[in-house]
Amino acid sequence: MAQDEDKAADPDPDVRKASHSSAFGNDELFVEDDLANLQRAFNCEYDEVLSKFLNVLDEPSWYEKEVLVSAMHPILMRLAAQYLVNEKRRGKPLDGVAKFHIRNGAEMYRLNFLADKSRKGMQNSAGMMINYRYEPETIEKNFVFYEANGSIAVKDGVAKWLT
């Protein structure tokens, strides 16, 4: 079992970029209950929810409003997981830090909601962070699978958010 020091945290799984990627157009990303929660949180019409969602990401202190935090949590977790695992260019992750860790045999271990509330963290990644874990027993296997076919080792802390 890897120790905590074997984990690396990515301060920038760029959720802002993900909101403009094909992940954002994924109908499963926004389930009906989540859309209804956002509609209540934003106090808006149903057809305004997605634009309000994007607009609130421009407000660096949205996390101070509990109603927004609870409404946005599952969506941002799914968006981050989708972006980090599935959004690729030429078979490689779009996120540069993800590409680095995965290429070196790490596994995507856990997503962390509102882990970086700094101005830059909120602006770049809506406060999201990811932990990568380097398991000595699987580093080589992860590297080989990634180089051979672009497969990314994903643990439950990330996989449970994939749609």
mmCIF file of C-alpha atoms in Angstrom:
data_model
loop_
_atom_site.group_PDB
_atom_site.id
_atom_site.type_symbol
_atom_site.label_atom_id
_atom_site.label_comp_id
_atom_site.label_asym_id
_atom_site.label_seq_id
_atom_site.Cartn_x
_atom_site.Cartn_y
_atom_site.Cartn_z
ATOM 1 C CA MET A 1 0.000 0.000 0.000
ATOM 2 C CA ALA A 2 1.373 3.423 -0.874
ATOM 3 C CA GLN A 3 1.979 5.940 1.846
ATOM 4 C CA ASP A 4 0.683 9.536 1.778
ATOM 5 C CA GLU A 5 4.090 10.750 0.663
ATOM 6 C CA ASP A 6 3.654 8.632 -2.472
ATOM 7 C CA LYS A 7 0.746 10.822 -3.564
ATOM 8 C CA ALA A 8 1.121 13.914 -5.664
ATOM 9 C CA ALA A 9 -1.544 16.612 -5.768
ATOM 10 C CA ASP A 10 -2.309 18.424 -8.990
ATOM 11 C CA PRO A 11 -3.307 21.970 -8.145
ATOM 12 C CA ASP A 12 -4.859 22.549 -11.518
ATOM 13 C CA PRO A 13 -7.218 20.030 -13.060
ATOM 14 C CA ASP A 14 -8.549 22.771 -15.272
ATOM 15 C CA VAL A 15 -12.287 22.593 -14.711
ATOM 16 C CA ARG A 16 -12.624 25.924 -16.508
ATOM 17 C CA LYS A 17 -11.257 24.331 -19.698
ATOM 18 C CA ALA A 18 -13.480 21.318 -19.122
ATOM 19 C CA SER A 19 -16.544 23.537 -19.080
ATOM 20 C CA HIS A 20 -15.706 24.431 -22.688
ATOM 21 C CA SER A 21 -14.820 20.893 -23.788
ATOM 22 C CA SER A 22 -16.920 18.024 -25.064
ATOM 23 C CA ALA A 23 -17.254 16.851 -21.445
ATOM 24 C CA PHE A 24 -19.521 19.813 -20.779
ATOM 25 C CA GLY A 25 -21.885 18.713 -23.525
ATOM 26 C CA ASN A 26 -22.264 15.265 -21.961
ATOM 27 C CA ASP A 27 -25.952 14.912 -21.029
ATOM 28 C CA GLU A 28 -25.051 12.562 -18.168
ATOM 29 C CA LEU A 29 -22.926 15.246 -16.554
ATOM 30 C CA PHE A 30 -26.013 17.223 -15.562
ATOM 31 C CA VAL A 31 -28.590 14.835 -14.101
ATOM 32 C CA GLU A 32 -32.115 16.115 -13.496
ATOM 33 C CA ASP A 33 -31.761 16.342 -9.699
ATOM 34 C CA ASP A 34 -28.584 18.381 -10.051
ATOM 35 C CA LEU A 35 -30.184 20.735 -12.546
ATOM 36 C CA ALA A 36 -33.143 21.217 -10.201
ATOM 37 C CA ASN A 37 -30.767 21.933 -7.299
ATOM 38 C CA LEU A 38 -28.896 24.468 -9.414
ATOM 39 C CA GLN A 39 -32.169 26.065 -10.475
ATOM 40 C CA ARG A 40 -33.131 26.520 -6.802
ATOM 41 C CA ALA A 41 -29.640 27.747 -5.876
ATOM 42 C CA PHE A 42 -29.595 30.300 -8.684
ATOM 43 C CA ASN A 43 -33.277 31.136 -8.317
ATOM 44 C CA CYS A 44 -33.671 31.117 -12.086
ATOM 45 C CA GLU A 45 -35.630 29.546 -14.910
ATOM 46 C CA TYR A 46 -34.654 26.040 -15.945
ATOM 47 C CA ASP A 47 -33.307 27.146 -19.327
ATOM 48 C CA GLU A 48 -30.945 29.620 -17.604
ATOM 49 C CA VAL A 49 -29.235 27.062 -15.354
ATOM 50 C CA LEU A 50 -26.226 26.229 -17.550
ATOM 51 C CA SER A 51 -25.365 29.848 -18.311
ATOM 52 C CA LYS A 52 -25.722 30.731 -14.602
ATOM 53 C CA PHE A 53 -23.461 27.792 -13.766
ATOM 54 C CA LEU A 54 -20.751 29.092 -16.097
ATOM 55 C CA ASN A 55 -21.176 32.652 -14.806
ATOM 56 C CA VAL A 56 -20.845 31.653 -11.163
ATOM 57 C CA LEU A 57 -17.496 30.028 -11.913
ATOM 58 C CA ASP A 58 -16.248 33.540 -12.707
ATOM 59 C CA GLU A 59 -17.026 34.597 -9.122
ATOM 60 C CA PRO A 60 -13.977 33.578 -7.075
ATOM 61 C CA SER A 61 -15.901 33.493 -3.792
ATOM 62 C CA TRP A 62 -18.931 31.424 -4.879
ATOM 63 C CA TYR A 63 -17.803 28.729 -2.438
ATOM 64 C CA GLU A 64 -18.831 30.981 0.467
ATOM 65 C CA LYS A 65 -22.495 30.337 -0.354
ATOM 66 C CA GLU A 66 -23.439 26.918 1.029
ATOM 67 C CA VAL A 67 -26.399 26.565 -1.315
ATOM 68 C CA LEU A 68 -24.034 26.892 -4.296
ATOM 69 C CA VAL A 69 -21.473 24.534 -2.785
ATOM 70 C CA SER A 70 -23.959 21.711 -2.319
ATOM 71 C CA ALA A 71 -25.576 22.263 -5.728
ATOM 72 C CA MET A 72 -22.304 22.492 -7.653
ATOM 73 C CA HIS A 73 -20.347 19.746 -5.866
ATOM 74 C CA PRO A 74 -21.535 16.690 -7.838
ATOM 75 C CA ILE A 75 -21.387 18.502 -11.165
ATOM 76 C CA LEU A 76 -17.856 19.796 -10.640
ATOM 77 C CA MET A 77 -16.693 16.368 -9.473
ATOM 78 C CA ARG A 78 -18.124 14.685 -12.582
ATOM 79 C CA LEU A 79 -16.790 17.448 -14.823
ATOM 80 C CA ALA A 80 -13.279 17.161 -13.367
ATOM 81 C CA ALA A 81 -13.262 13.355 -13.615
ATOM 82 C CA GLN A 82 -14.530 13.443 -17.190
ATOM 83 C CA TYR A 83 -11.978 16.069 -18.199
ATOM 84 C CA LEU A 84 -8.998 14.414 -16.544
ATOM 85 C CA VAL A 85 -9.719 10.864 -17.672
ATOM 86 C CA ASN A 86 -11.498 11.162 -21.001
ATOM 87 C CA GLU A 87 -10.612 14.467 -22.642
ATOM 88 C CA LYS A 88 -7.596 13.725 -24.809
ATOM 89 C CA ARG A 89 -5.652 15.038 -27.746
ATOM 90 C CA ARG A 90 -3.798 12.479 -29.813
ATOM 91 C CA GLY A 91 -4.641 9.877 -27.176
ATOM 92 C CA LYS A 92 -3.030 11.813 -24.323
ATOM 93 C CA PRO A 93 -4.750 13.780 -21.523
ATOM 94 C CA LEU A 94 -5.327 17.466 -22.225
ATOM 95 C CA ASP A 95 -4.225 18.365 -18.713
ATOM 96 C CA GLY A 96 -0.436 18.727 -18.707
ATOM 97 C CA VAL A 97 0.040 17.709 -15.085
ATOM 98 C CA ALA A 98 -2.159 14.643 -15.591
ATOM 99 C CA LYS A 99 -0.117 13.732 -18.655
ATOM 100 C CA PHE A 100 3.105 14.000 -16.641
ATOM 101 C CA HIS A 101 1.946 11.791 -13.764
ATOM 102 C CA ILE A 102 0.196 9.197 -15.922
ATOM 103 C CA ARG A 103 3.201 8.954 -18.255
ATOM 104 C CA ASN A 104 5.308 8.228 -15.177
ATOM 105 C CA GLY A 105 3.090 5.338 -14.029
ATOM 106 C CA ALA A 106 0.860 7.033 -11.468
ATOM 107 C CA GLU A 107 -2.796 6.264 -10.982
ATOM 108 C CA MET A 108 -5.530 8.837 -10.610
ATOM 109 C CA TYR A 109 -6.379 8.299 -6.974
ATOM 110 C CA ARG A 110 -8.826 10.886 -5.608
ATOM 111 C CA LEU A 111 -10.595 14.115 -6.565
ATOM 112 C CA ASN A 112 -10.746 16.824 -3.926
ATOM 113 C CA PHE A 113 -13.567 19.353 -4.002
ATOM 114 C CA LEU A 114 -12.688 22.936 -2.997
ATOM 115 C CA ALA A 115 -9.186 21.877 -2.010
ATOM 116 C CA ASP A 116 -7.602 25.069 -3.369
ATOM 117 C CA LYS A 117 -9.657 28.145 -2.481
ATOM 118 C CA SER A 118 -6.900 30.565 -3.409
ATOM 119 C CA ARG A 119 -7.818 33.124 -6.055
ATOM 120 C CA LYS A 120 -5.754 31.266 -8.641
ATOM 121 C CA GLY A 121 -7.152 27.890 -7.590
ATOM 122 C CA MET A 122 -10.731 29.092 -7.919
ATOM 123 C CA GLN A 123 -10.018 30.828 -11.211
ATOM 124 C CA ASN A 124 -8.165 27.925 -12.809
ATOM 125 C CA SER A 125 -9.910 24.861 -11.439
ATOM 126 C CA ALA A 126 -12.935 25.934 -9.370
ATOM 127 C CA GLY A 127 -10.898 24.832 -6.358
ATOM 128 C CA MET A 128 -10.594 21.240 -7.577
ATOM 129 C CA MET A 129 -7.473 19.180 -6.993
ATOM 130 C CA ILE A 130 -6.558 15.594 -7.753
ATOM 131 C CA ASN A 131 -4.230 13.190 -5.989
ATOM 132 C CA TYR A 132 -2.047 10.883 -8.055
ATOM 133 C CA ARG A 133 -0.673 7.792 -6.378
ATOM 134 C CA TYR A 134 2.501 5.970 -7.271
ATOM 135 C CA GLU A 135 2.178 2.299 -6.274
ATOM 136 C CA PRO A 136 5.569 0.621 -6.684
ATOM 137 C CA GLU A 137 3.890 -2.663 -7.703
ATOM 138 C CA THR A 138 1.926 -1.076 -10.563
ATOM 139 C CA ILE A 139 4.050 1.821 -11.858
ATOM 140 C CA GLU A 140 5.579 -0.223 -14.683
ATOM 141 C CA LYS A 141 2.255 -1.829 -15.667
ATOM 142 C CA ASN A 142 0.496 1.562 -15.657
ATOM 143 C CA PHE A 143 3.234 3.048 -17.820
ATOM 144 C CA VAL A 144 3.110 0.177 -20.338
ATOM 145 C CA PHE A 145 -0.700 0.279 -20.668
ATOM 146 C CA TYR A 146 -0.651 4.043 -21.064
ATOM 147 C CA GLU A 147 2.035 4.020 -23.743
ATOM 148 C CA ALA A 148 0.472 1.069 -25.577
ATOM 149 C CA ASN A 149 -3.133 2.263 -25.774
ATOM 150 C CA GLY A 150 -3.630 5.430 -23.721
ATOM 151 C CA SER A 151 -5.188 3.551 -20.783
ATOM 152 C CA ILE A 152 -5.179 5.503 -17.542
ATOM 153 C CA ALA A 153 -5.163 3.765 -14.161
ATOM 154 C CA VAL A 154 -8.130 5.249 -12.283
ATOM 155 C CA LYS A 155 -9.051 4.387 -8.704
ATOM 156 C CA ASP A 156 -12.504 4.635 -7.147
ATOM 157 C CA GLY A 157 -11.912 8.147 -5.759
ATOM 158 C CA VAL A 158 -12.034 9.340 -9.377
ATOM 159 C CA ALA A 159 -13.869 6.492 -11.152
ATOM 160 C CA LYS A 160 -17.029 6.904 -9.091
ATOM 161 C CA TRP A 161 -17.502 10.358 -10.671
ATOM 162 C CA LEU A 162 -17.224 9.170 -14.269
ATOM 163 C CA THR A 163 -20.497 9.032 -16.178
#
